[in-house]
C-alpha positions in Angstrom: 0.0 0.0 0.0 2.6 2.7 0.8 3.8 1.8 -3.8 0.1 2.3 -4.8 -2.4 3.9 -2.0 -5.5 2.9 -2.9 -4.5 -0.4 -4.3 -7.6 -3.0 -3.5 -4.6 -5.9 -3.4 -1.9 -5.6 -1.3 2.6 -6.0 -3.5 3.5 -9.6 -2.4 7.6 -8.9 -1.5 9.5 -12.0 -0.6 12.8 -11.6 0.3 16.1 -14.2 1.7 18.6 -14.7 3.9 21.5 -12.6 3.5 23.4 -15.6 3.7 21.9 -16.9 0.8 21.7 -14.4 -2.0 22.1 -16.7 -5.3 22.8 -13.6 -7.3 26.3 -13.1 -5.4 27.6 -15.7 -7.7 29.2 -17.4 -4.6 26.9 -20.2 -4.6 27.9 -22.5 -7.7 30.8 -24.5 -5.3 32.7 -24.4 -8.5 35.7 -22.3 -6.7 37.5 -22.0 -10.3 34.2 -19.8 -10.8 34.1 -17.7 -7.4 37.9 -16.8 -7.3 37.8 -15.4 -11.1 34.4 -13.8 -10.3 36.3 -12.1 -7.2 39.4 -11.9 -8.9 39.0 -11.8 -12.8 42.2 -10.2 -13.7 43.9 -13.2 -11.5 42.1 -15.7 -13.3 44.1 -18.2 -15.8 42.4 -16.0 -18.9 42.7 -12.4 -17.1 46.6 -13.2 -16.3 46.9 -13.6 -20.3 45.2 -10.0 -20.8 47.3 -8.6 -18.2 50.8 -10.2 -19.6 49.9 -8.5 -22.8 52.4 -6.0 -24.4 49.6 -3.5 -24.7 47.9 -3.8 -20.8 51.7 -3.6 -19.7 52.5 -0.4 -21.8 49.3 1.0 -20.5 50.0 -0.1 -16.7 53.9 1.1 -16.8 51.9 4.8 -18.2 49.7 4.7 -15.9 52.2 4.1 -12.6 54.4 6.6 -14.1 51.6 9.6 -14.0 49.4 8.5 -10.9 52.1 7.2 -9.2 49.8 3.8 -8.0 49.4 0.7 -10.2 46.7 0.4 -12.6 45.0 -3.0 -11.2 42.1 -2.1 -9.3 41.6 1.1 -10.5 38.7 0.5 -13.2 35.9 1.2 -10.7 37.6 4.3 -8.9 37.8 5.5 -12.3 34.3 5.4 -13.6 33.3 6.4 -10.4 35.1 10.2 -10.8 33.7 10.0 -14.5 30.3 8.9 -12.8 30.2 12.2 -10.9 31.6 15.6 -9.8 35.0 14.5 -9.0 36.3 14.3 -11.8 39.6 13.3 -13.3 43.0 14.6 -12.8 44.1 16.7 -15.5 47.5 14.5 -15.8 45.5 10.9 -16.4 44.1 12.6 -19.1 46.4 10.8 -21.9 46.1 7.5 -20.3 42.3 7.1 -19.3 41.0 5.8 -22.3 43.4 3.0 -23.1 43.7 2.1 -19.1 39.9 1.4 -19.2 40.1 -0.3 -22.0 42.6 -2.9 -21.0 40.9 -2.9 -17.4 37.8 -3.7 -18.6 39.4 -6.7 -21.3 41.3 -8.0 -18.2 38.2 -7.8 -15.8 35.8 -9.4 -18.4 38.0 -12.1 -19.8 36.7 -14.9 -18.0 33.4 -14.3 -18.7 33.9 -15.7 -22.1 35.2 -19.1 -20.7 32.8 -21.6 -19.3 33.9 -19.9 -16.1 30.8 -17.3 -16.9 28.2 -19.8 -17.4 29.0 -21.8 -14.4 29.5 -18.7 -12.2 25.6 -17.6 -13.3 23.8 -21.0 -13.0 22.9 -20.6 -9.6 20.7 -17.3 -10.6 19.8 -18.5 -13.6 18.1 -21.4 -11.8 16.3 -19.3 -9.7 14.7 -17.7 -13.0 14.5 -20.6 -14.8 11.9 -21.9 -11.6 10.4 -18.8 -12.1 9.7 -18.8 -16.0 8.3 -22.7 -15.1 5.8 -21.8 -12.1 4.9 -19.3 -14.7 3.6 -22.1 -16.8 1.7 -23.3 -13.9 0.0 -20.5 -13.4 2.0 -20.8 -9.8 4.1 -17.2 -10.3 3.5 -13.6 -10.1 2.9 -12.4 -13.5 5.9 -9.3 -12.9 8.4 -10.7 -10.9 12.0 -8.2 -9.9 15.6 -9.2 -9.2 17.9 -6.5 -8.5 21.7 -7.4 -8.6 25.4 -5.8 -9.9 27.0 -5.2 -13.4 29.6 -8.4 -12.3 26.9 -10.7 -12.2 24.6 -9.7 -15.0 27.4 -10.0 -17.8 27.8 -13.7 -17.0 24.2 -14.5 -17.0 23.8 -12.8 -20.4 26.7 -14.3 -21.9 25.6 -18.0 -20.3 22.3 -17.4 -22.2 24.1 -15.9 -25.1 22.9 -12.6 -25.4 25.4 -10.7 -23.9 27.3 -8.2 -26.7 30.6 -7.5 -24.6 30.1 -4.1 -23.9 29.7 -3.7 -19.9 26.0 -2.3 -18.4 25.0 1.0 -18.4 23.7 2.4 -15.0 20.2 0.9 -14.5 20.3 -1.2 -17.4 16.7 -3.5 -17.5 17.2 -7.0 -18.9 14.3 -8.7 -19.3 12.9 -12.6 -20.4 9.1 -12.5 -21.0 7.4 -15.5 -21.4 4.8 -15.9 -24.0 2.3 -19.0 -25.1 1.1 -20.2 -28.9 -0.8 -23.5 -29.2 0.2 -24.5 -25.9 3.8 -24.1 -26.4 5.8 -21.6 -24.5 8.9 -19.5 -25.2 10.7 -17.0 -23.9 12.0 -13.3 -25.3 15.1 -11.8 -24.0 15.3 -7.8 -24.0 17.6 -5.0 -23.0 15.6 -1.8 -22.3 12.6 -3.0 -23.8 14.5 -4.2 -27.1 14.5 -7.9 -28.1 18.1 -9.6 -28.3 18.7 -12.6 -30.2 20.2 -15.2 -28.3 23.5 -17.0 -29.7 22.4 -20.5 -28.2 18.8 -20.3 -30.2 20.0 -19.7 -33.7 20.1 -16.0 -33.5 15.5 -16.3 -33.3 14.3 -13.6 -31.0 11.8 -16.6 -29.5 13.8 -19.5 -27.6 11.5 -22.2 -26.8 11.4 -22.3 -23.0 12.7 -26.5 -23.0 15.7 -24.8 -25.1 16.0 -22.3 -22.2 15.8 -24.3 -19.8 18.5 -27.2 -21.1 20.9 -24.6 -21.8 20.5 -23.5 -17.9 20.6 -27.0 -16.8 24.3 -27.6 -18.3 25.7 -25.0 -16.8 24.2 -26.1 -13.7 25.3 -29.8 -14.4 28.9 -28.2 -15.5 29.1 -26.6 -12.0 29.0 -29.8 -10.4 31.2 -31.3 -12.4 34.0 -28.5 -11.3 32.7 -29.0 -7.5 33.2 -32.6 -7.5 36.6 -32.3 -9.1 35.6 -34.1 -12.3 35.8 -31.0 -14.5 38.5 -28.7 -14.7 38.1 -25.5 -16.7 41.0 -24.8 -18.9 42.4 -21.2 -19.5 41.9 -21.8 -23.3 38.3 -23.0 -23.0 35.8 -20.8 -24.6 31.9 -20.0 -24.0 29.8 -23.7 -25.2 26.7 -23.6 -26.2 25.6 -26.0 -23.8 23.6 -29.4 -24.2 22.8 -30.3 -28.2 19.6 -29.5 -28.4 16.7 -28.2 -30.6 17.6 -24.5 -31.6 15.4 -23.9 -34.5 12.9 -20.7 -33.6 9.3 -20.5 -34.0 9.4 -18.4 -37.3 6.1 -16.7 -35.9 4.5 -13.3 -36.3 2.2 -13.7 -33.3 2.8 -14.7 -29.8 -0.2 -14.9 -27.0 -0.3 -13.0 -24.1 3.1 -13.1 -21.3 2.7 -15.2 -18.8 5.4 -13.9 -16.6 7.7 -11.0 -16.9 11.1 -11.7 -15.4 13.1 -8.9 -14.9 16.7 -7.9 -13.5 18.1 -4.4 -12.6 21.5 -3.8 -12.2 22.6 -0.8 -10.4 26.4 -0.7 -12.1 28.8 1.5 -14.0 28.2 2.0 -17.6 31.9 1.8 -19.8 31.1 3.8 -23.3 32.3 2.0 -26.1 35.6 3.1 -27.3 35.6 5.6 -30.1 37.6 5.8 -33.2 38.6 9.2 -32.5 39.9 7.9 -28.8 37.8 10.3 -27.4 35.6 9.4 -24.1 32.6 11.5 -24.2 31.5 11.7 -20.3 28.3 12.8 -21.2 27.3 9.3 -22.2 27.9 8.4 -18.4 24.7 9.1 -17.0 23.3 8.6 -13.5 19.3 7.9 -14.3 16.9 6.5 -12.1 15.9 2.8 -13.4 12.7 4.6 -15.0 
C-alpha cells in the first residue's frame, strides 16, 4: 500500500537470507568460478590480458603519471567520471586506453565456461520462475535487483550478452509468452529484443531450449565441485547441451505469462571511439525509469 495507496490488493515482497543471495555468484561451489568472479584479472584468462604487451604499456603509463598501479583502478575511475570529482588533468592521456585494458582484463573470463558456471545458480532461480509461470504458480511481474559483475555472465551464459559492460540501470528482461500450448521466452535490454546465440540468432527460444541450456551450466558446475571438470584457460563459451535450436518463425505470440526482470545498479563503460575520445556525457546517473 505505501507503492500504490489505494490499491484493492496488497505488493507480495519475498525476500532471503542474507546468507543466501544466489545472485552473489558465490553459490555455484565451482571455486575456479568464485575466485575469477572475485578476482578476474587473476584468473588463468585475465593473467593472459594482463601479460599482454599493450595492458603492460598502458600499466607502466599509468604508474608513471598517478604514481599507483593500474590494477584495481577501473571502478575508482568510472566512479570520478560517474560524478563531480572528476579526473585529474595528468590521467588525461592514459584514461581511455587504461579502461580499455581494465575492462578486457576484468571481463576475460566471462567468455570461458567460467561465466556460465558462475551464473547458473541465478539462472536457476529464473528458470523456476519462468516454469511456475507455466503453472500459473508465479507472479505475473516478478523483480531481481543485482550488480554489473553478475549480469554480464548471466547474459553471456544465455548468449545474449554483446561485450560491452551495463550502463547504469540497465533493465534485462525474459518475457514468457504461449502459442498452441507451447511456451517460449524473449530476452530484452531496455525494452529491445536480443537474439540469443544458443537459439539460432530467433528472437523466441523455446522455453525446454531455455531451460536445457540453464541445466548444463548447472550440471557443469558440479562437475568443477566434485573435481571431475577442470576448466582450462583456453576453453571458450559452449553452447551448452545439443539441443533443438530452431525458432518458432512466428509473427504472433499470446499473451506473457510472466515477466522476469533484472536491474543492475552498475557503471556504464562507453564504447571506445575511433577518435579515442571518451565523451563523459554518455555516463549518466538515471533512475531505473
Amino acid at each position: 500500500h505505501a507503492l500504490f495507496p489505494g490499491a484493492a490488493t496488497r505488493l507480495q515482497v519475498r525476500t532471503r537470507s542474507e546468507q543466501f543471495d544466489p545472485w552473489e555468484l558465490q553459490m555455484s561451489g565451482c571455486q575456479e568460478a568464485i575466485d575469477a568472479h572475485e578476482h578476474p584479472t587473476e584468473s588463468a584468462v585475465g593473467k593472459r590480458v594482463v601479460n599482454t604487451a599493450g595492458y603492460q604499456r598502458v600499466a607502466r603509463q599509468w604508474k608513471a603519471l598517478a604514481k599507483t598501479e593500474w590494477v584495481g583502478q577501473v571502478d575508482c575511475m568510472l566512479t570520478a567520471m560517474c560524478s563531480d570529482a572528476g579526473i585529474p588533468k595528468r590521467l588525461m592521456p592514459v584514461v581511455n586506453d587504461a579502461l580499455d585494458w581494465g575492462y578486457r582484463a576484468s571481463t576475460a573470463w566471462i567468455n570461458t565456461d567460467l561465466g556460465g558456471i558462475a551464473a547458473s545458480v541465478p539462472l536457476q532461480d529464473v528458470g523456476a520462475t519462468l516454469e511456475a509461470a507455466v503453472r500459473g504458480a508465479s507472479p505475473r511481474l516478478a523483480l531481481w535487483s543485482t550488480h554489473d559483475t553478475t549480469l554480464m555472465p548471466i547474459m553471456q551464459a544465455l548468449g545474449a550478452w554483446d561485450n560491452r559492460w551495463p550502463r547504469y540501470a540497465m533493465v534485462m528482461g525474459l518475457e514468457l509468452y504461449e502459442k498452441d500450448g507451447r511456451h517460449y521466452v524473449r530476452i530484452t535490454q531496455d525494452g529491445a529484443p536480443i537474439a540469443s546465440r544458443l537459439c539460432n540468432g530467433a528472437l523466441m527460444c523455446p522455453l525446454d531450449t531455455v531451460m536445457t541450456i540453464i541445466d548444463s551450466w548447472v550440471q557443469k558446475a558440479k562437475q568443477c565441485k566434485n573435481g571431475r571438470r577442470t576448466i582450462s584457460a583456453l576453453e571458450t563459451f559452449a553452447t551448452g547441451a545439443e539441443v533443438d535450436l530452431q525458432g518458432p518463425g512466428m509473427a504472433w505470440f499470446g499473451g506473457a505469462g510472466a515477466i522476469v526482470i533484472v536491474l543492475v545498479m552498475g557503471a556504464y563503460l562507453p564504447r571506445k571511439r575511433e577518435t579515442e575520445e571518451l565523451e563523459l556525457e554518455e555516463c549518466v546517473l538515471g533512475s531505473p525509469e
